[in-house]
Coordinates of C-alpha atoms and ligand atoms in Angstrom, one line a residue:
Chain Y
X1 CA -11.0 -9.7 -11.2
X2 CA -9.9 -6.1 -12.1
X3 CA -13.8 -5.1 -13.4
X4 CA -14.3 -6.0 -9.3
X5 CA -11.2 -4.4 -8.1
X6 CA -11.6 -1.0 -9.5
X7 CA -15.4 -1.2 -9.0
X8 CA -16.0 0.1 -13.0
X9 CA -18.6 -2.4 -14.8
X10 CA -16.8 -0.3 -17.9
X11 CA -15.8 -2.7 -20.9
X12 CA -12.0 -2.3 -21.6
X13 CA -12.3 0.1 -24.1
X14 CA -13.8 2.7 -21.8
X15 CA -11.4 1.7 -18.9
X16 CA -8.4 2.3 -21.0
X17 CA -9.9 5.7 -22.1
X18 CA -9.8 6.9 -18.7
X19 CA -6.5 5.8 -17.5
X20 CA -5.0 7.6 -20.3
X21 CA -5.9 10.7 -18.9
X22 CA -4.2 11.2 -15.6
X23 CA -0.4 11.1 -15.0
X24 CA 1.0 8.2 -12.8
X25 CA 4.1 8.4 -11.0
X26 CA 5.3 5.2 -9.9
X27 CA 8.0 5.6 -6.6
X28 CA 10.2 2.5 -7.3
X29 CA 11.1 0.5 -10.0
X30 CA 11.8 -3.0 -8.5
X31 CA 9.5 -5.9 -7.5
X32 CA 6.7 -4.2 -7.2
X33 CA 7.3 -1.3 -9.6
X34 CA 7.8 -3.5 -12.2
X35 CA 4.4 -5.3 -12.5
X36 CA 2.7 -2.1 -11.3
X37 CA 3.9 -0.8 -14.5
X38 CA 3.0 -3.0 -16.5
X39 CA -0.2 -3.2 -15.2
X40 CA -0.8 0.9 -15.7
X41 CA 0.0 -0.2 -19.4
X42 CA -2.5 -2.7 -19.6
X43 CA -5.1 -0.1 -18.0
X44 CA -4.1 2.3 -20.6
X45 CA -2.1 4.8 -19.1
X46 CA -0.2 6.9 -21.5
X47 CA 1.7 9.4 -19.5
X48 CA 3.9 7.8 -16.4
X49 CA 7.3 9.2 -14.2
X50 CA 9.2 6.9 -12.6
X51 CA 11.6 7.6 -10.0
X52 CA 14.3 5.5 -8.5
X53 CA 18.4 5.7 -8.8
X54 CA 18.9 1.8 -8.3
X55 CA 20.9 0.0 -11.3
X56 CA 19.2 -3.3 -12.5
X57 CA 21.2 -6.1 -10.9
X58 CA 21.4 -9.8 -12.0
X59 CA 19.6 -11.2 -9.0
X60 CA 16.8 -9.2 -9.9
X61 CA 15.8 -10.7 -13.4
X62 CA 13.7 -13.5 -12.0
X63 CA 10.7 -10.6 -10.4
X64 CA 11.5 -7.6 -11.8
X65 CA 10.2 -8.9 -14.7
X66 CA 10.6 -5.6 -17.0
X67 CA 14.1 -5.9 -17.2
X68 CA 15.9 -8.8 -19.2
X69 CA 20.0 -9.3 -19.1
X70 CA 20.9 -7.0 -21.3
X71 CA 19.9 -4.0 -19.0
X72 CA 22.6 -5.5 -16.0
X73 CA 24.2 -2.2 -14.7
X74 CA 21.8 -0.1 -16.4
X75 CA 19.5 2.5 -14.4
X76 CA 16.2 0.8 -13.5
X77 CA 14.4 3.9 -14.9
X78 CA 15.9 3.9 -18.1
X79 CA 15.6 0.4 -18.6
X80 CA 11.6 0.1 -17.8
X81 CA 10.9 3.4 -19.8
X82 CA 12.5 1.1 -22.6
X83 CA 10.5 -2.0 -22.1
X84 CA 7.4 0.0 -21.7
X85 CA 8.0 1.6 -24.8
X86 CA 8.3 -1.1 -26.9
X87 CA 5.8 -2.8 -25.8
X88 CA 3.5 0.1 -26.5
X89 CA 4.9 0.4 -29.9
X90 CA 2.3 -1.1 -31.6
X91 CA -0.4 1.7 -31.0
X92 CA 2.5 4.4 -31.6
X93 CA -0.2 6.1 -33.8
X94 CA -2.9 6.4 -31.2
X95 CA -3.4 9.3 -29.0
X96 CA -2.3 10.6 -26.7
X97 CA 1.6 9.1 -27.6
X98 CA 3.0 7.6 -25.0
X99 CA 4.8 9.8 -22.6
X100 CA 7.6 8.5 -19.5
X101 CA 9.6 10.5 -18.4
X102 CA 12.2 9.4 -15.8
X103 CA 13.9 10.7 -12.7
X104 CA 16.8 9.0 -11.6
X105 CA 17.2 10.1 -7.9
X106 CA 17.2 8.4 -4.2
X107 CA 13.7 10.0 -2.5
X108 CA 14.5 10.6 0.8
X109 CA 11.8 12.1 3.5
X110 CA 13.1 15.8 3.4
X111 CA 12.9 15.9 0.4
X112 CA 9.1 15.1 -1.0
X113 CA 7.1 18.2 -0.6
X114 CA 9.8 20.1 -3.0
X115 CA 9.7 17.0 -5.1
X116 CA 6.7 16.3 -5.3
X117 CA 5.8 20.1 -5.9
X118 CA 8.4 20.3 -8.9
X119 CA 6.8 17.4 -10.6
X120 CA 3.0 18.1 -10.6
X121 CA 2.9 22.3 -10.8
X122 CA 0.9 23.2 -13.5
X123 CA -0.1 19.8 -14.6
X124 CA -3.5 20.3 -15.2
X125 CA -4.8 16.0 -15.8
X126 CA -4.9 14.3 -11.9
X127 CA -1.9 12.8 -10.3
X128 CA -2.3 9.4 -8.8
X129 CA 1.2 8.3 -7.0
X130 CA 1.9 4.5 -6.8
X131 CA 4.3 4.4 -3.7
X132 CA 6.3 0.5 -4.9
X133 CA 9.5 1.3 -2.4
X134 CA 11.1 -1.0 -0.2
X135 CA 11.6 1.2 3.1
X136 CA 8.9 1.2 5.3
X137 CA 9.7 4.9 6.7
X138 CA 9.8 6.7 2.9
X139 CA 6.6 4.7 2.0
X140 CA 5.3 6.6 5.1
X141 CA 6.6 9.9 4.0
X142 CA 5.7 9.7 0.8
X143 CA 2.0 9.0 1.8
X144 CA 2.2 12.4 4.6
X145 CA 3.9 14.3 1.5
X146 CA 0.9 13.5 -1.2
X147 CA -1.9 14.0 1.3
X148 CA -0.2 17.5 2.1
X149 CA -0.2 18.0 -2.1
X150 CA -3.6 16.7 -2.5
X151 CA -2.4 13.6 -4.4
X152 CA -4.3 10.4 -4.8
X153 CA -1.6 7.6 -3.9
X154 CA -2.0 4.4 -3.8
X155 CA 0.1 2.4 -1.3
X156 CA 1.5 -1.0 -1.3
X157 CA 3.7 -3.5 0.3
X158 CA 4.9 -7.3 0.6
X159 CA 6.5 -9.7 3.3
X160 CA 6.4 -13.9 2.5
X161 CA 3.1 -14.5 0.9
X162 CA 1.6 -11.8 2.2
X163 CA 0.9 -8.1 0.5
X164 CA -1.3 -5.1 1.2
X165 CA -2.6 -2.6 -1.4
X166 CA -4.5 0.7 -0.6
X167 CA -6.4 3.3 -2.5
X168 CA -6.0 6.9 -0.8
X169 CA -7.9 10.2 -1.8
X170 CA -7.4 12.8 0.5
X171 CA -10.4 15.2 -1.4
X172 CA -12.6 12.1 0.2
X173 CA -13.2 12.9 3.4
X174 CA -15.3 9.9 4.4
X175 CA -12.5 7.5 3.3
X176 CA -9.5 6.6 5.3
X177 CA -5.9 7.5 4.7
X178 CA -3.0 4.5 5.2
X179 CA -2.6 6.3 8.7
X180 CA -5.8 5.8 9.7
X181 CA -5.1 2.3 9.7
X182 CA -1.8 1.7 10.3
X183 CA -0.3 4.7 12.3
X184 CA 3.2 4.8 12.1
X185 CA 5.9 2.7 10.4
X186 CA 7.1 -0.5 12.0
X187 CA 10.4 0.6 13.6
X188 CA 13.3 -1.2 11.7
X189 CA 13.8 -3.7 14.8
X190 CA 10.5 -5.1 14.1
X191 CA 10.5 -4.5 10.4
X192 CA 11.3 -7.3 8.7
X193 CA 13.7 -7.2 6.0
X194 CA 12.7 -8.9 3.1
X195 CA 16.2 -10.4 2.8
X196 CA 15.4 -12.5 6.4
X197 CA 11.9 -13.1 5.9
X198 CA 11.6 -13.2 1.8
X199 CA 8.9 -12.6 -0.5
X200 CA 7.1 -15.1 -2.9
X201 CA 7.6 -13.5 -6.1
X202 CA 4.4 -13.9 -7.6
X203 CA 3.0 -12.2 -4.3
X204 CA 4.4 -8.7 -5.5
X205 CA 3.3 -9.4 -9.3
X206 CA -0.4 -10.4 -7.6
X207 CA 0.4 -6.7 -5.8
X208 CA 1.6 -4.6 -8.4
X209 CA -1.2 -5.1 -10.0
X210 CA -3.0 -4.4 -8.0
X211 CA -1.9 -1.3 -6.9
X212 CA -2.2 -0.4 -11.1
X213 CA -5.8 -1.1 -10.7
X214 CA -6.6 1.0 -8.0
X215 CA -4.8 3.9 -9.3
X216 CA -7.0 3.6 -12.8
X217 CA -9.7 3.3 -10.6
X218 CA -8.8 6.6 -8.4
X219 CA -8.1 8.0 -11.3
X220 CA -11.5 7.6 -13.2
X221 CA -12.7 8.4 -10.5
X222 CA -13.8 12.3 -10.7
X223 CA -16.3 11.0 -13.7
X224 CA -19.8 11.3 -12.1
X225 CA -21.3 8.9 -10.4
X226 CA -18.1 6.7 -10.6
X227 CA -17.0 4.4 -8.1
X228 CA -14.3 4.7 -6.1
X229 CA -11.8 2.5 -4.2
X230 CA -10.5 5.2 -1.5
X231 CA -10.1 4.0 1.7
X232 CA -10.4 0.3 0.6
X233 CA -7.3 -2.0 1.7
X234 CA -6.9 -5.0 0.0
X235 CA -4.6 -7.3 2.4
X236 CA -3.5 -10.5 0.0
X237 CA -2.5 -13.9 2.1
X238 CA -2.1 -15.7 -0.9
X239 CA -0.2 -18.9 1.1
X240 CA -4.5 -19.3 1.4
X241 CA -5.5 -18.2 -1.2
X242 CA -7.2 -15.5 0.3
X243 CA -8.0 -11.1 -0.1
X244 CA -9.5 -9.8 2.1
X245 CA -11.4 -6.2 1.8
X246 CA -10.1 -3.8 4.9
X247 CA -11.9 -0.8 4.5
X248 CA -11.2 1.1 7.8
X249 CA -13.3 4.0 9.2
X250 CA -11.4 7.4 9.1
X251 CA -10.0 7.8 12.6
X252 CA -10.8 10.8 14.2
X253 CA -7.6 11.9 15.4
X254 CA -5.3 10.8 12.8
X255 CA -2.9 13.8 12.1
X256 CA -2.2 13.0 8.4
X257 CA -6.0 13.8 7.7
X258 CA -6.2 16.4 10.1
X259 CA -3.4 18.0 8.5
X260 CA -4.4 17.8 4.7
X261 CA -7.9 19.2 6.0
X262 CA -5.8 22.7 7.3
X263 CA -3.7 22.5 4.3
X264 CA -6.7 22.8 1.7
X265 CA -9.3 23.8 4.2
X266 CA -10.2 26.5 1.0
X267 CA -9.9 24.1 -1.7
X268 CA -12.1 21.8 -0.3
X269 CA -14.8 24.5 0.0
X270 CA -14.1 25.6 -3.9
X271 CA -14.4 21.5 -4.7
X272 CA -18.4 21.7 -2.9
Chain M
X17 CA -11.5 -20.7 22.3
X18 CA -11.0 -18.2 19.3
X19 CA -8.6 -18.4 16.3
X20 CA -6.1 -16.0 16.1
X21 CA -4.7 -15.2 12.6
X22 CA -1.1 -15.1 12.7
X23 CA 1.0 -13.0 10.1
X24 CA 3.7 -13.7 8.4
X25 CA 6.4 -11.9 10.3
X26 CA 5.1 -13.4 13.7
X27 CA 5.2 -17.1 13.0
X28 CA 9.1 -17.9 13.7
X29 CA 6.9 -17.0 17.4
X30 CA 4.1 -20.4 16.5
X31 CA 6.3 -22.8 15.2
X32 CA 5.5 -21.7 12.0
X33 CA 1.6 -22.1 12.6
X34 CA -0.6 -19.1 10.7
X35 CA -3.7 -19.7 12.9
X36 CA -3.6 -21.2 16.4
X37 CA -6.4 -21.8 19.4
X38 CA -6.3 -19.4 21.9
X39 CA -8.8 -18.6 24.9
X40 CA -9.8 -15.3 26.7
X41 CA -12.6 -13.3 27.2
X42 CA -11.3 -10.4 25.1
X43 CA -8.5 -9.0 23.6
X44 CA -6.7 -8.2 26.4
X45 CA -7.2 -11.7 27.5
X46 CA -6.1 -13.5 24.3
X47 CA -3.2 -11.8 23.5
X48 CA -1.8 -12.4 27.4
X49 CA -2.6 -16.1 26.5
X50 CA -1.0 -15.7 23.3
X51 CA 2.2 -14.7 24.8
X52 CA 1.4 -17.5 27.9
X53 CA 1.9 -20.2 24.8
X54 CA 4.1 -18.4 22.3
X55 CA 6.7 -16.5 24.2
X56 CA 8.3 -13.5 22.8
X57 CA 5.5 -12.5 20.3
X58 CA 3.3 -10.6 22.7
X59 CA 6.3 -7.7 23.0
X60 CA 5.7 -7.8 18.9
X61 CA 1.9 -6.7 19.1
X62 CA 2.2 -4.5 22.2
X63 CA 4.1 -2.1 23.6
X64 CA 6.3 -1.7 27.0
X65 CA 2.9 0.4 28.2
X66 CA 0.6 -2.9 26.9
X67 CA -1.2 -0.6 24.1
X68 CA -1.2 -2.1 20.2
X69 CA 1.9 -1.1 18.6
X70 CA 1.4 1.5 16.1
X71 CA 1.9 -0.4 12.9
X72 CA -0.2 -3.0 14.2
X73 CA -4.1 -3.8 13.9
X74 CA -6.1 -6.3 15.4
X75 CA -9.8 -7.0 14.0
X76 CA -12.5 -9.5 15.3
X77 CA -14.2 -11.1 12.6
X78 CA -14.4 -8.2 10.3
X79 CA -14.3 -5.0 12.5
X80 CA -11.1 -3.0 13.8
X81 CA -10.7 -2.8 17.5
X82 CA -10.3 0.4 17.6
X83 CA -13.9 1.1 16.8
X84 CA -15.1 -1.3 19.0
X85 CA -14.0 -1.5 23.0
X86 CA -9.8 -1.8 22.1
X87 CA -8.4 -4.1 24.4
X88 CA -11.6 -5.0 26.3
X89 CA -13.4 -6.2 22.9
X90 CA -15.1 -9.3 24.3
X91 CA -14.3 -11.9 21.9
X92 CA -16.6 -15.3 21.5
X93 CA -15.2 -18.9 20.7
X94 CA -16.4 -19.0 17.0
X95 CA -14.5 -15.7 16.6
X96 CA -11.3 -15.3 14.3
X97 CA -9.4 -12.2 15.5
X98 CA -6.7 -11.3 12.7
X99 CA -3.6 -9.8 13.4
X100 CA -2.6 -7.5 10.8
X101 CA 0.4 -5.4 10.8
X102 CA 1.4 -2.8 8.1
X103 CA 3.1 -4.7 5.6
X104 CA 5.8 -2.0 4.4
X105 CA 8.0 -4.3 2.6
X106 CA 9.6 -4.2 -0.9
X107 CA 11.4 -5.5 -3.1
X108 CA 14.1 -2.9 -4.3
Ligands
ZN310 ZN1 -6.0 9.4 8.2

């Protein structure tokens, strides 16, 4: 299932040689965060920031499955950079070592551009942002904020049994951005909180890894001739056992494109 | 009549139902049927001004609306028109 998700025939070997060479930065480490990190891990990332400022609670042992009792009261970002490590322990002498680094901060709208700006300056490998929050308007922001910084993000969300991963690339033209699908944020009267409507928890694992596979896959993608999973949606409806493949034309007047096209209207020429 | 594929969020609307029956000629059509059977979730899909809400997609078969005829897509019986909203949920 991941060799079809990510589009790469490569054998494991080669996969985890090329997710090892970006930097990931995962927005969220709860439900979805969780298995989204562990499933960079498994694809072979070695560098990965995490961001979030929520302390690991009881209640969220059960699906936030890096984090076992003793981290209760701990920062989420502490604790996962924890588990991760030790689970990578056993290639400790492989290179490049293993490299999280942790921010332990509340992202709100306003903010992004500065933080987002702060975090990849001078970073020469590619940025791929997994956006694994629970608030509909930052997962918004956050993806407006990485088209304006030219960062491939990969989007995701779930509600019952249902979950939606996307692949975004905003130096691919011809593929859609989350806004040219969806183009605006439920408002939080029609939003429903996942408190009232729930999640099946094996729905965000199924999601967070997701999400980790597509951001390999964007990742490897600037390797000639390699595929890429930009613009695809994969909308999960697992209560049938069914994924279906959205892969939405750009809309022509979507601002969020429109915008990232002024923004880097000269890098874009450089890039042809 | 068409099957309409109802998401999660909308099925306290259909008795809890994920895909009902549901006649009309085209979009515009179906979802006023929709509503006619299933009061309350038409206001969920549309807005006051009767356009798709924002955060809400509707596809025939395979292909968005939007790139077909919007509202007046003609839809056929065999048809399965999906209603797919942006699922922006989490789990903090
Ligand atoms: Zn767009």
């Amino acid at each position: 299932m991941h060799a079809s998700l990510a589009g790469a025939r490569s054998t494991g070997a080669t996969a985890r040689a090329s997710g090892s060479s970006a930097q990931f930065l995962v927005i969220g480490a709860g439900g979805l965060g969780c298995p989204a990190l562990l499933g960079l891990l498994a694809g072979g990332a070695r560098r990965i920031t995490i961001v979030d400022d929520d302390l690991v609670d009881l209640s969220n042992l059960p699906r936030q499955v890096l984090f076992s009792a003793a981290d209760v009261g701990t920062h989420k970002v502490d604790a996962a950079r924890h588990a991760l490590l030790g689970r990578s322990r056993i290639e400790a002498d492989a290179s490049p070592a293993m490299a999280i680094t942790t921010v332990r901060q509340r992202l709100v709208p306003e903010e992004l551009d500065v933080i987002l700006n702060e975090l990849t300056t001078g970073a020469s490998r590619p940025w791929v942002v997994l956006e694994c929050s629970d608030s509909p308007a930052l997962k918004f922001a956050v993806h407006d904020a990485c088209l304006r910084a030219r960062l491939r993000v990969v989007m995701g969300g779930v509600v019952g049994w249902h979950g939606q991963a996307m692949a975004i690339d905003p130096r691919q033209r011809d593929a859609a951005c989350y806004r040219c699908l969806f183009e605006g944020p439920p408002p939080p009267e029609l939003a429903p909180a996942c408190a009232s409507v729930g999640v099946a928890g094996p729905v965000a694992g199924a999601v967070g890894h997701a999400m980790a596979t597509l951001a390999v896959s964007l990742a490897n993608a600037d390797a000639p001739h390699a595929p890429s999973p930009a613009g695809v949606c994969l909308h999960f409806d697992l209560l049938h056992g069914s994924v279906r493949r959205l892969a939405p034309k750009p809309r022509p007047n979507c601002v969020t494109c429109s915008t990232a096209v002024e923004l880097h209207a000269n890098t874009q020429a450089q890039d042809r | 009549m068409a099957t309409v594929r109802i998401p999660t969020p909308l099925r306290k609307y259909t008795e809890g139902k994920d895909e009902v029956a549901v006649s009309g000629a085209n979009i515009r059509e179906l979802l006023d049927n929709l509503e006619g059977s299933y009061a309350g979730i038409g206001e969920r899909i549309r807005d006051d001004k009767g356009a798709v809400r924002r955060f809400v997609n509707i596809f025939v078969a395979d292909e968005d609306i939007r790139f077909l005829e919007g509202l007046d897509t003609p839809v056929k019986d065999a048809d399965e028109v999906s209603i797919i909203p942006a699922i922006a949920g989490g789990l903090g």
